[in-house]
Amino acid sequence: MDFGLVLQTDPPASQVISLMKRAERNGFRYGWTFDSAVLWQEPFVIYSQILANTQKLHVGPMVTNPGTRTWEVTASTFATLNDMYGNRTVCGIGRGDSAMRVAGRAPNTLARLGEAIGVIRDLAEGRQAVVDGNPIRIPWIKEGKLPVWMAAYGPKALALAGEKADGFILQLADVYLTEWMVRAVRDAAAKAGRDPDAITICVAAPAYVGDDLAHARDQCRWFGGMVGNHVADLVSRYGEHSSMVPDELTEYVKARQGYDYSHHGRAGNPSTDFVPDEIVDRFCLLGPPEAHIEKLRALRALGVDQFAVYDMHDAREATIDAYGQHVIPALRD
């Protein structure tokens, strides 16, 4: 199993770079960041410095979207980083939650997202693609490589990931839901004539190593609120107790009263009081190293190829070090 570190690009950028260097020293192979231009600093600028200060770390957004930047700009940016530092980028992409809504726009449609996946990948790898009806190709790209991994929760999005994406990003670590969603992605891939096992599966969730579970839950409760944004969209689309979406995913958002993006992804987010301890325990990895190892082995048995640690809490360095000392070696054996 591979491991990734997920951060927000809060200033100073030097701290983000330092944490990514620490992660690589501890055996992490991927460095991810949020991508929301209003809330945080521009990640692609920071990726250049992360790549310059690491040797093998792969970097990318978790996740970008097809509405913030034009597709040729996104492709050219990835390709430029790859040309400078070797093919060490991954394009995590989704419909766009905070990036679009904070700017007053609705998330992108799945149709637009599906088209963007193919166009961005083709352009970044030097092939011709059609953008707004015009065939274009970036002529200086010679040996570019850009895997595109799609974030998804709902049935139509899961199907699209299986049909189009090189990887699937699931932003929660519940074992039951992981099994359900991975199966949906792989079934869709098979129906589309693709090799289901060729799709990389990445589970991303907060991890907090320690014996004080009450404190760990409070530090990671924000995640249930973040996931709840997407779940609320699914409930509005499919209704409560729909056969299309498991109750295990949707039931907890009944008490949700709205969401303030100024606290998005941060410990102590006041918009996440509705998230019960049970959801925090199911969606996150908490407790001593042995508890993390046990859950990660269960996820690996379901076909998960990478666990990406959301490290937005008060023990960032300690979590990175604990994973490097205890967890990563156990999952690499």
Coordinates of C-alpha atoms in Angstrom, one line a residue:
M1 CA 0.0 0.0 0.0
D2 CA 1.2 3.5 -0.9
F3 CA 0.7 6.5 1.4
G4 CA 0.0 10.1 0.7
L5 CA -0.1 13.3 2.8
V6 CA -2.9 15.8 2.2
L7 CA -2.6 19.5 3.3
Q8 CA -4.2 22.8 2.8
T9 CA -2.0 25.4 1.2
D10 CA -2.2 27.9 4.1
P11 CA 0.6 30.4 4.3
P12 CA 3.4 30.3 4.8
A13 CA 4.1 27.9 1.9
S14 CA 7.4 27.1 3.4
Q15 CA 5.6 25.1 6.1
V16 CA 3.7 23.1 3.5
I17 CA 6.9 22.3 1.8
S18 CA 8.6 21.4 5.1
L19 CA 5.8 18.9 6.0
M20 CA 6.0 17.3 2.5
K21 CA 9.7 16.8 2.9
R22 CA 9.1 15.3 6.3
A23 CA 6.5 13.0 4.8
E24 CA 8.9 11.8 2.1
R25 CA 11.5 11.0 4.8
N26 CA 8.9 8.9 6.6
G27 CA 8.0 6.8 3.5
F28 CA 5.1 8.7 2.0
R29 CA 5.1 8.6 -1.8
Y30 CA 2.4 11.2 -2.6
G31 CA 1.9 14.8 -1.5
W32 CA -1.6 16.2 -2.1
T33 CA -3.2 19.6 -1.4
F34 CA -6.6 21.1 -1.5
D35 CA -7.3 23.4 -4.5
S36 CA -9.6 26.3 -3.8
A37 CA -8.2 29.6 -5.0
V38 CA -10.2 31.9 -2.6
L39 CA -9.6 29.9 0.6
W40 CA -5.9 29.0 0.2
Q41 CA -2.8 29.8 -1.7
E42 CA -2.3 28.6 -5.3
P43 CA -1.2 25.0 -5.1
F44 CA 0.5 24.7 -8.4
V45 CA 3.1 27.3 -7.5
I46 CA 3.8 25.4 -4.3
Y47 CA 4.0 22.1 -6.1
S48 CA 7.1 23.4 -8.0
Q49 CA 8.9 24.0 -4.7
I50 CA 7.7 20.6 -3.2
L51 CA 9.1 18.8 -6.3
A52 CA 12.3 20.8 -6.1
N53 CA 12.8 19.9 -2.5
T54 CA 12.0 16.2 -2.7
Q55 CA 13.4 13.3 -4.7
K56 CA 10.6 10.9 -5.6
L57 CA 7.4 12.4 -4.1
H58 CA 4.4 12.6 -6.5
V59 CA 2.2 15.7 -6.1
G60 CA -1.3 16.8 -7.2
P61 CA -4.6 18.4 -6.1
M62 CA -7.2 16.6 -4.0
V63 CA -9.0 17.8 -5.9
T64 CA -9.1 20.3 -8.7
N65 CA -12.1 20.8 -11.0
P66 CA -12.9 21.6 -14.6
G67 CA -14.3 25.0 -13.9
T68 CA -11.7 27.0 -12.1
R69 CA -9.1 26.9 -14.9
T70 CA -9.5 26.3 -18.6
W71 CA -8.5 22.8 -19.5
E72 CA -5.5 23.7 -21.7
V73 CA -4.1 25.8 -18.8
T74 CA -4.5 22.9 -16.4
A75 CA -2.9 20.4 -18.8
S76 CA 0.0 22.8 -19.6
T77 CA 0.6 23.4 -15.9
F78 CA 0.9 19.7 -15.1
A79 CA 3.0 19.1 -18.2
T80 CA 5.4 22.0 -17.2
L81 CA 5.9 20.5 -13.8
N82 CA 6.5 17.1 -15.3
D83 CA 9.0 18.5 -17.8
M84 CA 10.9 20.2 -15.0
Y85 CA 10.9 17.4 -12.4
G86 CA 10.1 14.2 -14.3
N87 CA 6.6 12.7 -14.5
R88 CA 5.8 13.1 -10.8
T89 CA 2.3 14.6 -10.9
V90 CA -1.2 13.2 -10.6
C91 CA -4.4 15.1 -11.4
G92 CA -7.0 14.5 -8.8
I93 CA -10.3 16.0 -10.1
G94 CA -13.9 16.3 -9.1
R95 CA -17.0 18.4 -9.7
G96 CA -15.7 21.2 -7.4
D97 CA -17.1 21.9 -4.0
S98 CA -15.4 24.7 -2.1
A99 CA -13.6 26.1 -5.1
M100 CA -16.8 26.7 -7.1
R101 CA -19.3 27.5 -4.3
V102 CA -17.1 30.0 -2.5
A103 CA -16.8 31.9 -5.9
G104 CA -20.6 31.8 -6.2
R105 CA -20.7 29.1 -8.9
A106 CA -22.4 25.7 -8.8
P107 CA -20.3 22.6 -9.0
N108 CA -19.6 21.3 -12.5
T109 CA -21.9 18.7 -14.1
L110 CA -20.7 15.2 -14.4
A111 CA -20.9 15.5 -18.2
R112 CA -18.5 18.4 -18.1
L113 CA -16.2 16.5 -15.7
G114 CA -16.2 13.4 -17.9
E115 CA -15.2 15.4 -20.9
A116 CA -12.5 17.3 -19.0
I117 CA -10.9 14.1 -17.8
G118 CA -10.1 12.9 -21.3
V119 CA -9.1 16.4 -22.6
I120 CA -6.7 17.3 -19.8
R121 CA -5.0 13.9 -19.9
D122 CA -4.7 13.9 -23.7
L123 CA -3.3 17.5 -23.8
A124 CA -0.9 16.9 -20.9
E125 CA 0.5 13.8 -22.6
G126 CA 1.0 15.5 -25.9
R127 CA -2.0 14.4 -27.9
Q128 CA -4.6 16.5 -29.7
A129 CA -7.9 17.2 -28.0
V130 CA -11.0 19.3 -28.7
V131 CA -11.5 22.3 -26.4
D132 CA -14.6 24.4 -27.0
G133 CA -15.0 22.9 -30.5
N134 CA -11.4 23.6 -31.5
P135 CA -8.8 20.8 -31.9
I136 CA -5.6 21.8 -30.1
R137 CA -2.3 20.2 -29.1
I138 CA 0.5 21.4 -26.9
P139 CA 3.5 21.0 -29.3
W140 CA 6.4 21.0 -26.8
I141 CA 5.2 18.0 -24.8
K142 CA 7.2 15.0 -25.8
E143 CA 7.0 12.3 -23.1
G144 CA 4.4 13.6 -20.7
K145 CA 2.4 11.3 -18.4
L146 CA -0.6 12.4 -16.3
P147 CA -2.8 9.9 -14.5
V148 CA -6.2 11.5 -13.8
W149 CA -7.9 10.2 -10.6
M150 CA -11.5 11.2 -10.0
A151 CA -13.2 11.8 -6.6
A152 CA -16.8 10.5 -6.3
Y153 CA -19.5 9.4 -3.9
G154 CA -22.8 9.0 -5.8
P155 CA -23.8 6.2 -8.2
K156 CA -23.5 8.3 -11.4
A157 CA -20.2 9.7 -10.4
L158 CA -18.9 6.3 -9.4
A159 CA -19.9 5.0 -12.8
L160 CA -18.1 7.9 -14.5
A161 CA -14.9 7.2 -12.5
G162 CA -15.0 3.6 -13.6
E163 CA -15.6 4.5 -17.2
K164 CA -13.1 7.4 -17.6
A165 CA -10.5 7.8 -14.8
D166 CA -7.2 6.2 -14.1
G167 CA -7.9 6.2 -10.4
F168 CA -10.7 6.6 -7.9
I169 CA -10.4 8.9 -4.9
L170 CA -12.8 8.1 -2.0
Q171 CA -12.8 10.7 0.7
L172 CA -13.7 8.5 3.7
A173 CA -12.3 5.4 5.3
D174 CA -15.5 3.5 6.3
V175 CA -14.9 -0.2 5.4
Y176 CA -18.4 -1.0 4.4
L177 CA -18.8 2.1 2.2
T178 CA -15.4 1.5 0.7
E179 CA -16.3 -2.0 -0.4
W180 CA -19.6 -0.8 -1.9
M181 CA -18.1 2.1 -3.8
V182 CA -15.0 0.3 -5.1
R183 CA -17.3 -2.5 -6.4
A184 CA -19.4 0.2 -8.2
V185 CA -16.4 1.7 -9.8
R186 CA -14.9 -1.6 -10.9
D187 CA -18.3 -2.9 -12.2
A188 CA -18.6 0.3 -14.3
A189 CA -15.1 -0.2 -15.6
A190 CA -15.8 -3.7 -16.7
K191 CA -19.1 -2.7 -18.4
A192 CA -17.1 0.0 -20.3
G193 CA -14.6 -2.7 -21.5
R194 CA -11.8 -1.5 -19.2
D195 CA -9.6 -3.6 -16.9
P196 CA -11.2 -3.0 -13.4
D197 CA -8.0 -3.8 -11.7
A198 CA -6.1 -1.2 -13.6
I199 CA -7.9 1.6 -11.7
T200 CA -5.9 2.9 -8.8
I201 CA -8.0 3.1 -5.6
C202 CA -7.1 5.9 -3.2
V203 CA -8.9 6.3 0.2
A204 CA -8.3 9.7 1.8
A205 CA -9.3 10.5 5.4
P206 CA -8.0 12.2 8.6
A207 CA -5.7 10.1 10.7
Y208 CA -4.8 11.0 14.3
V209 CA -2.5 8.7 16.3
G210 CA -2.9 8.7 20.1
D211 CA -4.8 7.2 23.0
D212 CA -7.0 10.2 23.7
L213 CA -10.0 9.3 21.5
A214 CA -12.2 12.1 22.6
H215 CA -9.6 14.7 21.6
A216 CA -8.8 12.9 18.4
R217 CA -12.5 12.9 17.5
D218 CA -12.8 16.6 18.1
Q219 CA -9.8 17.3 16.0
C220 CA -11.2 15.3 13.1
R221 CA -14.9 16.0 13.3
W222 CA -14.6 18.6 10.6
F223 CA -14.2 15.8 8.1
G224 CA -17.8 14.6 8.6
G225 CA -18.9 18.1 7.8
M226 CA -16.9 18.2 4.6
V227 CA -18.2 14.9 3.4
G228 CA -21.6 16.0 4.5
N229 CA -21.6 18.7 1.8
H230 CA -21.4 16.0 -0.9
V231 CA -23.8 13.7 1.0
A232 CA -26.4 16.5 1.2
D233 CA -26.2 16.9 -2.6
L234 CA -26.9 13.2 -2.9
V235 CA -29.9 13.3 -0.6
S236 CA -31.3 16.2 -2.5
R237 CA -30.9 14.4 -5.8
Y238 CA -32.0 10.9 -4.8
G239 CA -34.0 11.4 -1.6
E240 CA -33.7 9.8 1.8
H241 CA -33.4 6.0 2.0
S242 CA -32.8 5.7 -1.7
S243 CA -31.8 2.3 -3.1
M244 CA -29.2 4.2 -5.1
V245 CA -27.2 5.4 -2.1
P246 CA -26.6 3.5 1.2
D247 CA -28.2 4.7 4.4
E248 CA -24.8 4.2 6.0
L249 CA -23.6 7.2 4.1
T250 CA -26.6 9.5 4.2
E251 CA -28.3 9.0 7.5
Y252 CA -26.1 11.3 9.6
V253 CA -26.8 14.5 7.6
K254 CA -30.4 14.8 8.8
A255 CA -29.2 17.2 11.5
R256 CA -27.1 19.3 9.2
Q257 CA -28.1 23.0 9.3
G258 CA -25.8 24.5 6.6
Y259 CA -22.1 25.0 6.2
D260 CA -19.7 27.9 6.5
Y261 CA -16.8 27.5 4.1
S262 CA -14.6 29.9 6.0
H263 CA -13.9 27.0 8.4
H264 CA -13.7 24.4 5.6
G265 CA -11.4 21.5 6.5
R266 CA -10.3 22.9 9.8
A267 CA -10.4 21.5 13.3
G268 CA -13.0 23.1 15.4
N269 CA -15.3 23.9 12.5
P270 CA -18.5 25.1 14.1
S271 CA -20.6 23.9 11.1
T272 CA -19.8 20.2 12.1
D273 CA -21.5 20.0 15.5
F274 CA -24.1 17.6 13.9
V275 CA -21.4 15.0 13.2
P276 CA -21.7 12.2 15.8
D277 CA -18.7 10.3 17.2
E278 CA -19.8 7.2 15.3
I279 CA -19.3 8.9 12.0
V280 CA -15.9 10.3 13.0
D281 CA -14.8 6.8 14.1
R282 CA -16.1 5.2 10.8
F283 CA -14.8 7.8 8.4
C284 CA -11.4 8.5 10.0
L285 CA -8.5 6.5 11.5
L286 CA -8.0 7.2 15.2
G287 CA -6.3 5.6 18.1
P288 CA -2.9 3.9 18.7
P289 CA -0.8 2.7 15.7
E290 CA -2.3 -0.8 16.0
A291 CA -5.8 0.5 15.4
H292 CA -4.6 2.3 12.2
I293 CA -2.8 -0.8 11.0
E294 CA -5.8 -3.0 11.6
K295 CA -8.2 -0.8 9.6
L296 CA -5.7 -0.2 6.8
R297 CA -5.2 -3.9 6.4
A298 CA -9.0 -4.3 6.0
L299 CA -9.0 -1.5 3.4
R300 CA -6.1 -3.1 1.5
A301 CA -8.0 -6.4 1.4
L302 CA -10.8 -4.5 -0.4
G303 CA -8.3 -3.4 -3.1
V304 CA -7.2 0.0 -1.8
D305 CA -3.9 0.9 -3.3
Q306 CA -3.2 4.2 -1.4
F307 CA -4.2 5.7 1.9
A308 CA -3.9 9.5 1.9
V309 CA -3.7 11.1 5.3
Y310 CA -5.7 14.3 5.8
D311 CA -3.3 16.0 8.3
M312 CA -5.4 19.1 9.3
H313 CA -5.3 19.0 13.1
D314 CA -3.0 19.8 16.0
A315 CA -0.6 16.8 15.7
R316 CA 0.6 17.1 12.1
E317 CA 4.3 16.3 12.6
A318 CA 3.5 13.6 15.2
T319 CA 1.1 11.9 12.8
I320 CA 3.6 11.9 10.0
D321 CA 6.3 10.5 12.2
A322 CA 4.0 7.9 13.8
Y323 CA 3.0 6.7 10.3
G324 CA 6.7 6.6 9.3
Q325 CA 7.8 4.7 12.4
H326 CA 4.9 2.3 12.9
V327 CA 2.2 2.2 10.2
I328 CA 3.9 2.4 6.8
P329 CA 6.4 -0.3 7.6
A330 CA 3.6 -2.6 8.7
L331 CA 1.6 -2.1 5.5
R332 CA 4.6 -2.4 3.2
D333 CA 5.6 -5.8 4.6

